[in-house]
Amino acid sequence: MSTHPALTRNQSLVLKALDRADGPLSAYTILDRLRDEGFRAPLQVYRALDKLQEFGLVHRLESISAFVACARPDCHGHEMIAFAICQTCGRVDEFSDEAVQESLSAWVSANRFMPAKTTIEISGNCAACAELTEKA
Amino acid sequence: MSTHPALTRNQSLVLKALDRADGPLSAYTILDRLRDEGFRAPLQVYRALDKLQEFGLVHRLESISAFVACARPDCHGHEMIAFAICQTCGRVDEFSDEAVQESLSAWVSANRFMPAKTTIEISGNCAACAELTEKA
DNA sequence: TGTTAAATGTTATGACATTACATATCGTTG
DNA sequence: CAACGATATGTAATGTCATAACATTTAACA
């Protein structure tokens, strides 16, 4: 668990950019934020992101084509993780639910499917934003 | 449940293209397959896809940016649906699992999140393809 | 039939991601 | 240390996915 090679310069920079952000970032936004560090091309970002995902330090949110730093500092396994994404404020909640995990595992075994990556994303409005919109 | 306006010409053509396909199609692939019917621009496809998704007749697979016809002919609600996507043969299994649904609903209520759309996709190898690769 | 909403056609552009190839860095081993 | 291979980087070009903006047509219906 939780072990990965030391990060290279590019990987560290990309991870720091995601850590500093208060929400998910697109690869091109990361690129823009790292221009001053010498970043020039999308590939520099995508390559770093690939490795960081491999290490479990970053997650890709498929439904919005964006990336977030893993919320659980020292738990970089590859378990099943779910995300709640607020369409209004952009805030993302990362959570891991045993019950969801078991239910999906059950289907997977029953169908002899060999899972490689599982995506669970709930888009909607977070508690705070939902409250605001229903007052309108 | 299961009621929607009559489909327009473009909507019917796009749905038929997806029905004929034996797996998910990208919007541009659909466009290519409908050239002979007079399709010229991506927007014609995307507009039809938007409506078809609204009607529950088509699903978008976020993790592969592709579209499939709904597998359950007469059940076009907007329940929580999960997909198992084979990376090898492209086959997609659509399923609805009560337990998964309840587990996620529990998290959602506990966190007062207002869900709009839920994405559940398992990428990997289907039983048939898994068998082949492990023999190698 | 005139009016309005929905759907369509078309061009251009924006947003996301990868291929291909050259160069550099670093650890290993002879 | 030098030669090698593996990994990381730099850069340009291109490929793929999706939408904005605007003109026109069709359909619903008072």
mmCIF file of C-alpha atoms (C1' of nucleotides) in Angstrom:
data_model
loop_
_atom_site.group_PDB
_atom_site.id
_atom_site.type_symbol
_atom_site.label_atom_id
_atom_site.label_comp_id
_atom_site.label_asym_id
_atom_site.label_seq_id
_atom_site.Cartn_x
_atom_site.Cartn_y
_atom_site.Cartn_z
ATOM 1 C CA MET A 1 0.000 0.000 0.000
ATOM 2 C CA SER A 2 0.897 3.544 -0.474
ATOM 3 C CA THR A 3 4.308 3.120 -1.974
ATOM 4 C CA HIS A 4 5.520 4.642 -5.203
ATOM 5 C CA PRO A 5 8.805 5.869 -6.685
ATOM 6 C CA ALA A 6 9.903 9.394 -5.855
ATOM 7 C CA LEU A 7 8.097 11.857 -8.068
ATOM 8 C CA THR A 8 9.892 13.537 -10.929
ATOM 9 C CA ARG A 9 9.901 17.300 -11.305
ATOM 10 C CA ASN A 10 6.975 17.351 -13.719
ATOM 11 C CA GLN A 11 4.959 14.934 -11.649
ATOM 12 C CA SER A 12 5.516 17.006 -8.499
ATOM 13 C CA LEU A 13 4.524 20.207 -10.231
ATOM 14 C CA VAL A 14 1.319 18.726 -11.591
ATOM 15 C CA LEU A 15 0.422 17.218 -8.229
ATOM 16 C CA LYS A 16 1.088 20.520 -6.465
ATOM 17 C CA ALA A 17 -1.108 22.357 -8.961
ATOM 18 C CA LEU A 18 -3.946 19.942 -8.183
ATOM 19 C CA ASP A 19 -3.365 20.200 -4.449
ATOM 20 C CA ARG A 20 -3.500 23.975 -4.554
ATOM 21 C CA ALA A 21 -6.710 23.968 -6.585
ATOM 22 C CA ASP A 22 -9.979 23.909 -4.688
ATOM 23 C CA GLY A 23 -11.636 21.709 -7.268
ATOM 24 C CA PRO A 24 -10.961 19.549 -10.299
ATOM 25 C CA LEU A 25 -8.786 20.951 -13.085
ATOM 26 C CA SER A 26 -8.641 20.109 -16.768
ATOM 27 C CA ALA A 27 -5.295 19.097 -18.226
ATOM 28 C CA TYR A 28 -5.128 22.353 -20.167
ATOM 29 C CA THR A 29 -5.834 24.429 -17.070
ATOM 30 C CA ILE A 30 -2.982 22.656 -15.329
ATOM 31 C CA LEU A 31 -0.812 23.427 -18.339
ATOM 32 C CA ASP A 32 -1.666 27.120 -18.097
ATOM 33 C CA ARG A 33 -0.869 27.183 -14.404
ATOM 34 C CA LEU A 34 2.541 25.649 -15.019
ATOM 35 C CA ARG A 35 3.667 27.896 -17.883
ATOM 36 C CA ASP A 36 5.917 29.774 -15.490
ATOM 37 C CA GLU A 37 7.577 26.530 -14.497
ATOM 38 C CA GLY A 38 8.466 25.881 -18.098
ATOM 39 C CA PHE A 39 5.540 23.774 -19.236
ATOM 40 C CA ARG A 40 4.827 24.199 -22.941
ATOM 41 C CA ALA A 41 2.822 21.250 -24.270
ATOM 42 C CA PRO A 42 -0.220 19.235 -23.173
ATOM 43 C CA LEU A 43 1.789 16.057 -23.270
ATOM 44 C CA GLN A 44 3.932 17.156 -20.363
ATOM 45 C CA VAL A 45 0.777 17.342 -18.286
ATOM 46 C CA TYR A 46 -0.816 14.156 -19.587
ATOM 47 C CA ARG A 47 2.323 12.138 -19.006
ATOM 48 C CA ALA A 48 2.597 13.314 -15.420
ATOM 49 C CA LEU A 49 -1.109 12.690 -14.865
ATOM 50 C CA ASP A 50 -0.787 9.144 -16.179
ATOM 51 C CA LYS A 51 1.913 8.332 -13.668
ATOM 52 C CA LEU A 52 0.159 10.059 -10.795
ATOM 53 C CA GLN A 53 -2.998 8.073 -11.504
ATOM 54 C CA GLU A 54 -0.934 4.910 -11.609
ATOM 55 C CA PHE A 55 0.448 5.784 -8.165
ATOM 56 C CA GLY A 56 -3.061 6.477 -6.897
ATOM 57 C CA LEU A 57 -2.261 10.098 -6.145
ATOM 58 C CA VAL A 58 -4.653 11.562 -8.699
ATOM 59 C CA HIS A 59 -8.072 10.610 -10.010
ATOM 60 C CA ARG A 60 -9.648 11.389 -13.314
ATOM 61 C CA LEU A 61 -13.311 12.426 -13.268
ATOM 62 C CA GLU A 62 -14.634 10.885 -16.454
ATOM 63 C CA SER A 63 -17.903 12.743 -16.563
ATOM 64 C CA ILE A 64 -16.221 16.147 -16.625
ATOM 65 C CA SER A 65 -12.856 15.292 -18.204
ATOM 66 C CA ALA A 66 -10.948 16.693 -15.267
ATOM 67 C CA PHE A 67 -8.506 15.640 -12.595
ATOM 68 C CA VAL A 68 -8.331 15.888 -8.799
ATOM 69 C CA ALA A 69 -5.688 15.082 -6.233
ATOM 70 C CA CYS A 70 -6.617 12.066 -4.157
ATOM 71 C CA ALA A 71 -8.351 13.207 -0.996
ATOM 72 C CA ARG A 72 -6.903 10.530 1.264
ATOM 73 C CA PRO A 73 -3.297 11.555 1.827
ATOM 74 C CA ASP A 74 -1.743 8.228 2.707
ATOM 75 C CA CYS A 75 -4.020 5.653 1.268
ATOM 76 C CA HIS A 76 -2.987 5.220 -2.313
ATOM 77 C CA GLY A 77 -4.383 1.861 -3.181
ATOM 78 C CA HIS A 78 -6.619 1.190 -6.114
ATOM 79 C CA GLU A 79 -9.863 0.533 -4.305
ATOM 80 C CA MET A 80 -13.239 1.442 -5.607
ATOM 81 C CA ILE A 81 -13.807 5.145 -5.098
ATOM 82 C CA ALA A 82 -16.873 7.244 -5.735
ATOM 83 C CA PHE A 83 -17.255 10.947 -6.366
ATOM 84 C CA ALA A 84 -20.044 13.416 -5.817
ATOM 85 C CA ILE A 85 -19.550 16.347 -8.162
ATOM 86 C CA CYS A 86 -21.407 19.607 -7.648
ATOM 87 C CA GLN A 87 -22.403 21.076 -11.002
ATOM 88 C CA THR A 88 -22.856 24.486 -9.418
ATOM 89 C CA CYS A 89 -19.791 25.153 -7.277
ATOM 90 C CA GLY A 90 -17.493 22.508 -8.727
ATOM 91 C CA ARG A 91 -16.783 20.984 -5.362
ATOM 92 C CA VAL A 92 -15.972 17.270 -5.381
ATOM 93 C CA ASP A 93 -16.470 14.827 -2.531
ATOM 94 C CA GLU A 94 -14.475 11.639 -2.719
ATOM 95 C CA PHE A 95 -15.816 8.702 -0.784
ATOM 96 C CA SER A 96 -15.430 4.990 -0.499
ATOM 97 C CA ASP A 97 -18.484 2.958 0.371
ATOM 98 C CA GLU A 98 -18.168 -0.641 1.485
ATOM 99 C CA ALA A 99 -21.732 -1.513 0.556
ATOM 100 C CA VAL A 100 -21.427 -0.140 -2.980
ATOM 101 C CA GLN A 101 -18.173 -1.962 -3.355
ATOM 102 C CA GLU A 102 -19.628 -5.275 -2.274
ATOM 103 C CA SER A 103 -22.685 -4.937 -4.451
ATOM 104 C CA LEU A 104 -20.628 -4.290 -7.544
ATOM 105 C CA SER A 105 -18.189 -7.050 -6.651
ATOM 106 C CA ALA A 106 -21.121 -9.409 -6.434
ATOM 107 C CA TRP A 107 -22.237 -8.577 -9.952
ATOM 108 C CA VAL A 108 -18.696 -8.857 -11.214
ATOM 109 C CA SER A 109 -18.157 -12.338 -9.758
ATOM 110 C CA ALA A 110 -21.545 -13.538 -10.864
ATOM 111 C CA ASN A 111 -20.707 -12.504 -14.416
ATOM 112 C CA ARG A 112 -17.056 -13.533 -14.317
ATOM 113 C CA PHE A 113 -16.046 -10.041 -15.367
ATOM 114 C CA MET A 114 -12.430 -8.991 -14.735
ATOM 115 C CA PRO A 115 -12.572 -5.349 -13.659
ATOM 116 C CA ALA A 116 -9.651 -3.036 -14.389
ATOM 117 C CA LYS A 117 -11.082 0.318 -13.404
ATOM 118 C CA THR A 118 -14.375 1.305 -11.860
ATOM 119 C CA THR A 119 -15.924 4.723 -12.314
ATOM 120 C CA ILE A 120 -18.612 5.947 -9.934
ATOM 121 C CA GLU A 121 -19.622 9.567 -10.268
ATOM 122 C CA ILE A 122 -22.724 11.332 -9.025
ATOM 123 C CA SER A 123 -23.346 14.717 -10.627
ATOM 124 C CA GLY A 124 -25.778 17.107 -9.052
ATOM 125 C CA ASN A 125 -25.867 19.783 -6.414
ATOM 126 C CA CYS A 126 -24.131 19.691 -3.073
ATOM 127 C CA ALA A 127 -26.106 20.474 0.066
ATOM 128 C CA ALA A 128 -25.106 24.132 0.065
ATOM 129 C CA CYS A 129 -25.876 24.756 -3.610
ATOM 130 C CA ALA A 130 -29.106 22.759 -3.552
ATOM 131 C CA GLU A 131 -30.358 24.984 -0.768
ATOM 132 C CA LEU A 132 -29.624 28.119 -2.753
ATOM 133 C CA THR A 133 -31.339 26.946 -5.923
ATOM 134 C CA GLU A 134 -34.519 25.798 -4.195
ATOM 135 C CA LYS A 135 -34.913 29.225 -2.647
ATOM 136 C CA ALA A 136 -35.074 30.809 -6.103
ATOM 137 C CA MET B 1 -42.764 5.717 -17.496
ATOM 138 C CA SER B 2 -41.616 4.899 -20.916
ATOM 139 C CA THR B 3 -43.401 7.656 -22.724
ATOM 140 C CA HIS B 4 -41.817 10.136 -25.070
ATOM 141 C CA PRO B 5 -42.808 12.151 -28.144
ATOM 142 C CA ALA B 6 -42.570 10.462 -31.532
ATOM 143 C CA LEU B 7 -39.016 10.517 -32.772
ATOM 144 C CA THR B 8 -37.989 12.878 -35.535
ATOM 145 C CA ARG B 9 -36.222 11.649 -38.628
ATOM 146 C CA ASN B 10 -32.745 12.409 -37.300
ATOM 147 C CA GLN B 11 -33.491 10.918 -33.929
ATOM 148 C CA SER B 12 -34.797 7.716 -35.520
ATOM 149 C CA LEU B 13 -31.773 7.412 -37.766
ATOM 150 C CA VAL B 14 -29.335 7.842 -34.897
ATOM 151 C CA LEU B 15 -31.211 5.351 -32.734
ATOM 152 C CA LYS B 16 -31.301 2.828 -35.570
ATOM 153 C CA ALA B 17 -27.579 3.218 -36.101
ATOM 154 C CA LEU B 18 -26.995 2.437 -32.430
ATOM 155 C CA ASP B 19 -29.401 -0.491 -32.510
ATOM 156 C CA ARG B 20 -27.676 -2.014 -35.502
ATOM 157 C CA ALA B 21 -24.251 -1.656 -33.905
ATOM 158 C CA ASP B 22 -23.024 -4.495 -31.732
ATOM 159 C CA GLY B 23 -21.296 -2.121 -29.346
ATOM 160 C CA PRO B 24 -20.976 1.521 -28.371
ATOM 161 C CA LEU B 25 -20.379 4.081 -31.105
ATOM 162 C CA SER B 26 -18.746 7.493 -30.976
ATOM 163 C CA ALA B 27 -20.744 10.434 -32.264
ATOM 164 C CA TYR B 28 -18.423 10.754 -35.235
ATOM 165 C CA THR B 29 -18.780 7.087 -36.114
ATOM 166 C CA ILE B 30 -22.531 7.537 -36.092
ATOM 167 C CA LEU B 31 -22.080 10.550 -38.335
ATOM 168 C CA ASP B 32 -20.062 8.489 -40.815
ATOM 169 C CA ARG B 33 -22.679 5.754 -40.850
ATOM 170 C CA LEU B 34 -25.392 8.262 -41.634
ATOM 171 C CA ARG B 35 -23.670 10.118 -44.479
ATOM 172 C CA ASP B 36 -25.824 8.292 -46.969
ATOM 173 C CA GLU B 37 -28.931 9.496 -45.162
ATOM 174 C CA GLY B 38 -27.803 13.061 -45.630
ATOM 175 C CA PHE B 39 -25.954 13.691 -42.402
ATOM 176 C CA ARG B 40 -23.186 16.256 -42.789
ATOM 177 C CA ALA B 41 -22.264 17.749 -39.431
ATOM 178 C CA PRO B 42 -21.538 16.472 -35.901
ATOM 179 C CA LEU B 43 -24.222 18.686 -34.485
ATOM 180 C CA GLN B 44 -26.928 16.717 -36.232
ATOM 181 C CA VAL B 45 -25.779 13.670 -34.320
ATOM 182 C CA TYR B 46 -25.235 15.396 -30.978
ATOM 183 C CA ARG B 47 -28.647 17.027 -31.068
ATOM 184 C CA ALA B 48 -30.359 13.721 -31.734
ATOM 185 C CA LEU B 49 -28.288 12.028 -29.034
ATOM 186 C CA ASP B 50 -29.251 14.693 -26.508
ATOM 187 C CA LYS B 51 -32.929 14.068 -27.091
ATOM 188 C CA LEU B 52 -32.566 10.304 -27.116
ATOM 189 C CA GLN B 53 -30.758 10.428 -23.785
ATOM 190 C CA GLU B 54 -33.483 12.653 -22.416
ATOM 191 C CA PHE B 55 -36.035 10.045 -23.483
ATOM 192 C CA GLY B 56 -33.960 7.295 -21.864
ATOM 193 C CA LEU B 57 -33.447 5.512 -25.169
ATOM 194 C CA VAL B 58 -29.698 6.031 -25.308
ATOM 195 C CA HIS B 59 -26.918 6.122 -22.738
ATOM 196 C CA ARG B 60 -23.602 7.859 -22.889
ATOM 197 C CA LEU B 61 -20.593 5.914 -21.625
ATOM 198 C CA GLU B 62 -18.483 8.603 -20.010
ATOM 199 C CA SER B 63 -15.330 6.592 -19.667
ATOM 200 C CA ILE B 64 -15.079 5.945 -23.399
ATOM 201 C CA SER B 65 -16.954 8.944 -24.831
ATOM 202 C CA ALA B 66 -19.372 6.730 -26.690
ATOM 203 C CA PHE B 67 -23.066 5.980 -26.910
ATOM 204 C CA VAL B 68 -25.203 2.854 -26.717
ATOM 205 C CA ALA B 69 -28.872 2.158 -27.246
ATOM 206 C CA CYS B 70 -30.645 1.326 -24.010
ATOM 207 C CA ALA B 71 -30.724 -2.421 -23.543
ATOM 208 C CA ARG B 72 -34.137 -2.565 -21.892
ATOM 209 C CA PRO B 73 -36.613 -1.998 -24.722
ATOM 210 C CA ASP B 74 -39.584 -0.710 -22.797
ATOM 211 C CA CYS B 75 -38.205 0.601 -19.582
ATOM 212 C CA HIS B 76 -37.124 4.131 -20.288
ATOM 213 C CA GLY B 77 -37.016 5.662 -16.873
ATOM 214 C CA HIS B 78 -34.051 7.425 -15.441
ATOM 215 C CA GLU B 79 -33.006 4.934 -12.791
ATOM 216 C CA MET B 80 -29.489 4.233 -11.776
ATOM 217 C CA ILE B 81 -27.848 2.070 -14.393
ATOM 218 C CA ALA B 82 -24.437 0.458 -14.424
ATOM 219 C CA PHE B 83 -22.294 -0.717 -17.307
ATOM 220 C CA ALA B 84 -19.586 -3.320 -17.650
ATOM 221 C CA ILE B 85 -17.411 -2.424 -20.612
ATOM 222 C CA CYS B 86 -15.024 -4.956 -22.135
ATOM 223 C CA GLN B 87 -11.820 -3.235 -23.202
ATOM 224 C CA THR B 88 -10.985 -6.113 -25.502
ATOM 225 C CA CYS B 89 -14.098 -6.890 -27.509
ATOM 226 C CA GLY B 90 -16.019 -3.676 -26.862
ATOM 227 C CA ARG B 91 -19.066 -5.503 -25.590
ATOM 228 C CA VAL B 92 -21.159 -3.616 -23.050
ATOM 229 C CA ASP B 93 -23.425 -5.129 -20.401
ATOM 230 C CA GLU B 94 -26.034 -2.851 -18.981
ATOM 231 C CA PHE B 95 -27.398 -3.748 -15.574
ATOM 232 C CA SER B 96 -29.344 -2.281 -12.737
ATOM 233 C CA ASP B 97 -28.494 -3.379 -9.247
ATOM 234 C CA GLU B 98 -30.815 -2.661 -6.340
ATOM 235 C CA ALA B 99 -28.100 -3.001 -3.724
ATOM 236 C CA VAL B 100 -25.761 -0.576 -5.466
ATOM 237 C CA GLN B 101 -28.613 1.829 -5.886
ATOM 238 C CA GLU B 102 -29.538 1.716 -2.213
ATOM 239 C CA SER B 103 -25.978 2.087 -1.039
ATOM 240 C CA LEU B 104 -25.428 5.179 -3.129
ATOM 241 C CA SER B 105 -28.809 6.593 -2.156
ATOM 242 C CA ALA B 106 -27.804 6.195 1.456
ATOM 243 C CA TRP B 107 -24.649 8.246 0.968
ATOM 244 C CA VAL B 108 -26.586 10.839 -0.976
ATOM 245 C CA SER B 109 -29.222 11.306 1.721
ATOM 246 C CA ALA B 110 -26.658 11.321 4.490
ATOM 247 C CA ASN B 111 -24.811 14.115 2.714
ATOM 248 C CA ARG B 112 -27.901 15.970 1.506
ATOM 249 C CA PHE B 113 -26.611 15.789 -2.054
ATOM 250 C CA MET B 114 -29.123 16.337 -4.886
ATOM 251 C CA PRO B 115 -28.158 13.888 -7.622
ATOM 252 C CA ALA B 116 -28.892 14.714 -11.253
ATOM 253 C CA LYS B 117 -27.056 11.947 -13.055
ATOM 254 C CA THR B 118 -25.170 8.933 -11.794
ATOM 255 C CA THR B 119 -22.423 7.236 -13.751
ATOM 256 C CA ILE B 120 -21.343 3.699 -12.915
ATOM 257 C CA GLU B 121 -18.952 2.058 -15.342
ATOM 258 C CA ILE B 122 -16.706 -0.942 -14.847
ATOM 259 C CA SER B 123 -13.974 -1.287 -17.447
ATOM 260 C CA GLY B 124 -12.140 -4.554 -17.807
ATOM 261 C CA ASN B 125 -12.461 -7.834 -19.580
ATOM 262 C CA CYS B 126 -15.624 -9.817 -20.061
ATOM 263 C CA ALA B 127 -15.672 -13.498 -19.178
ATOM 264 C CA ALA B 128 -14.900 -14.605 -22.716
ATOM 265 C CA CYS B 129 -12.009 -12.187 -23.264
ATOM 266 C CA ALA B 130 -10.547 -12.727 -19.796
ATOM 267 C CA GLU B 131 -10.311 -16.420 -20.549
ATOM 268 C CA LEU B 132 -8.425 -15.795 -23.767
ATOM 269 C CA THR B 133 -5.881 -13.426 -22.248
ATOM 270 C CA GLU B 134 -5.059 -15.642 -19.289
ATOM 271 C CA LYS B 135 -4.258 -18.492 -21.645
ATOM 272 C CA ALA B 136 -1.551 -16.402 -23.293
ATOM 273 C "C1'" DT C 1 -53.597 30.854 -42.038
ATOM 274 C "C1'" DG C 2 -50.686 33.237 -39.189
ATOM 275 C "C1'" DT C 3 -47.833 32.649 -35.139
ATOM 276 C "C1'" DT C 4 -44.656 30.385 -32.285
ATOM 277 C "C1'" DA C 5 -41.788 26.535 -30.724
ATOM 278 C "C1'" DA C 6 -38.987 22.852 -32.078
ATOM 279 C "C1'" DA C 7 -35.974 20.774 -35.249
ATOM 280 C "C1'" DT C 8 -32.611 21.129 -38.892
ATOM 281 C "C1'" DG C 9 -28.603 22.679 -41.843
ATOM 282 C "C1'" DT C 10 -24.004 24.710 -42.071
ATOM 283 C "C1'" DT C 11 -19.700 26.921 -40.854
ATOM 284 C "C1'" DA C 12 -16.485 27.768 -37.718
ATOM 285 C "C1'" DT C 13 -14.291 27.099 -33.514
ATOM 286 C "C1'" DG C 14 -13.248 25.354 -28.941
ATOM 287 C "C1'" DA C 15 -11.800 21.637 -25.756
ATOM 288 C "C1'" DC C 16 -9.575 17.316 -24.859
ATOM 289 C "C1'" DA C 17 -5.978 13.847 -25.984
ATOM 290 C "C1'" DT C 18 -2.355 11.228 -28.605
ATOM 291 C "C1'" DT C 19 1.292 10.042 -32.259
ATOM 292 C "C1'" DA C 20 5.792 10.435 -33.640
ATOM 293 C "C1'" DC C 21 10.260 11.563 -33.101
ATOM 294 C "C1'" DA C 22 14.319 13.837 -31.012
ATOM 295 C "C1'" DT C 23 16.913 14.570 -26.708
ATOM 296 C "C1'" DA C 24 18.178 14.125 -21.971
ATOM 297 C "C1'" DT C 25 18.662 11.829 -17.433
ATOM 298 C "C1'" DC C 26 19.726 8.135 -14.489
ATOM 299 C "C1'" DG C 27 20.789 3.574 -12.762
ATOM 300 C "C1'" DT C 28 23.137 -0.634 -13.894
ATOM 301 C "C1'" DT C 29 26.686 -3.551 -15.308
ATOM 302 C "C1'" DG C 30 30.841 -4.868 -17.849
ATOM 303 C "C1'" DC D 1 34.448 4.999 -15.977
ATOM 304 C "C1'" DA D 2 32.081 3.825 -20.308
ATOM 305 C "C1'" DA D 3 28.482 1.712 -22.651
ATOM 306 C "C1'" DC D 4 23.878 0.323 -22.375
ATOM 307 C "C1'" DG D 5 19.046 0.296 -21.561
ATOM 308 C "C1'" DA D 6 15.110 2.134 -19.307
ATOM 309 C "C1'" DT D 7 12.603 6.063 -18.138
ATOM 310 C "C1'" DA D 8 11.529 10.831 -18.462
ATOM 311 C "C1'" DT D 9 11.335 15.145 -21.292
ATOM 312 C "C1'" DG D 10 10.748 18.509 -25.091
ATOM 313 C "C1'" DT D 11 8.274 19.821 -29.231
ATOM 314 C "C1'" DA D 12 5.411 19.871 -33.339
ATOM 315 C "C1'" DA D 13 1.740 18.131 -35.543
ATOM 316 C "C1'" DT D 14 -2.430 15.894 -35.627
ATOM 317 C "C1'" DG D 15 -6.463 13.434 -34.172
ATOM 318 C "C1'" DT D 16 -10.840 13.121 -31.567
ATOM 319 C "C1'" DC D 17 -14.811 14.925 -29.131
ATOM 320 C "C1'" DA D 18 -18.158 18.716 -28.548
ATOM 321 C "C1'" DT D 19 -20.460 23.303 -28.922
ATOM 322 C "C1'" DA D 20 -21.415 28.355 -30.446
ATOM 323 C "C1'" DA D 21 -23.708 31.132 -33.591
ATOM 324 C "C1'" DC D 22 -26.745 31.985 -37.081
ATOM 325 C "C1'" DA D 23 -29.891 30.966 -41.005
ATOM 326 C "C1'" DT D 24 -33.724 28.156 -42.496
ATOM 327 C "C1'" DT D 25 -37.349 24.703 -42.339
ATOM 328 C "C1'" DT D 26 -40.951 22.036 -40.285
ATOM 329 C "C1'" DA D 27 -44.612 21.100 -37.016
ATOM 330 C "C1'" DA D 28 -48.165 22.310 -33.626
ATOM 331 C "C1'" DC D 29 -52.040 24.777 -32.985
ATOM 332 C "C1'" DA D 30 -54.924 28.928 -31.814
#
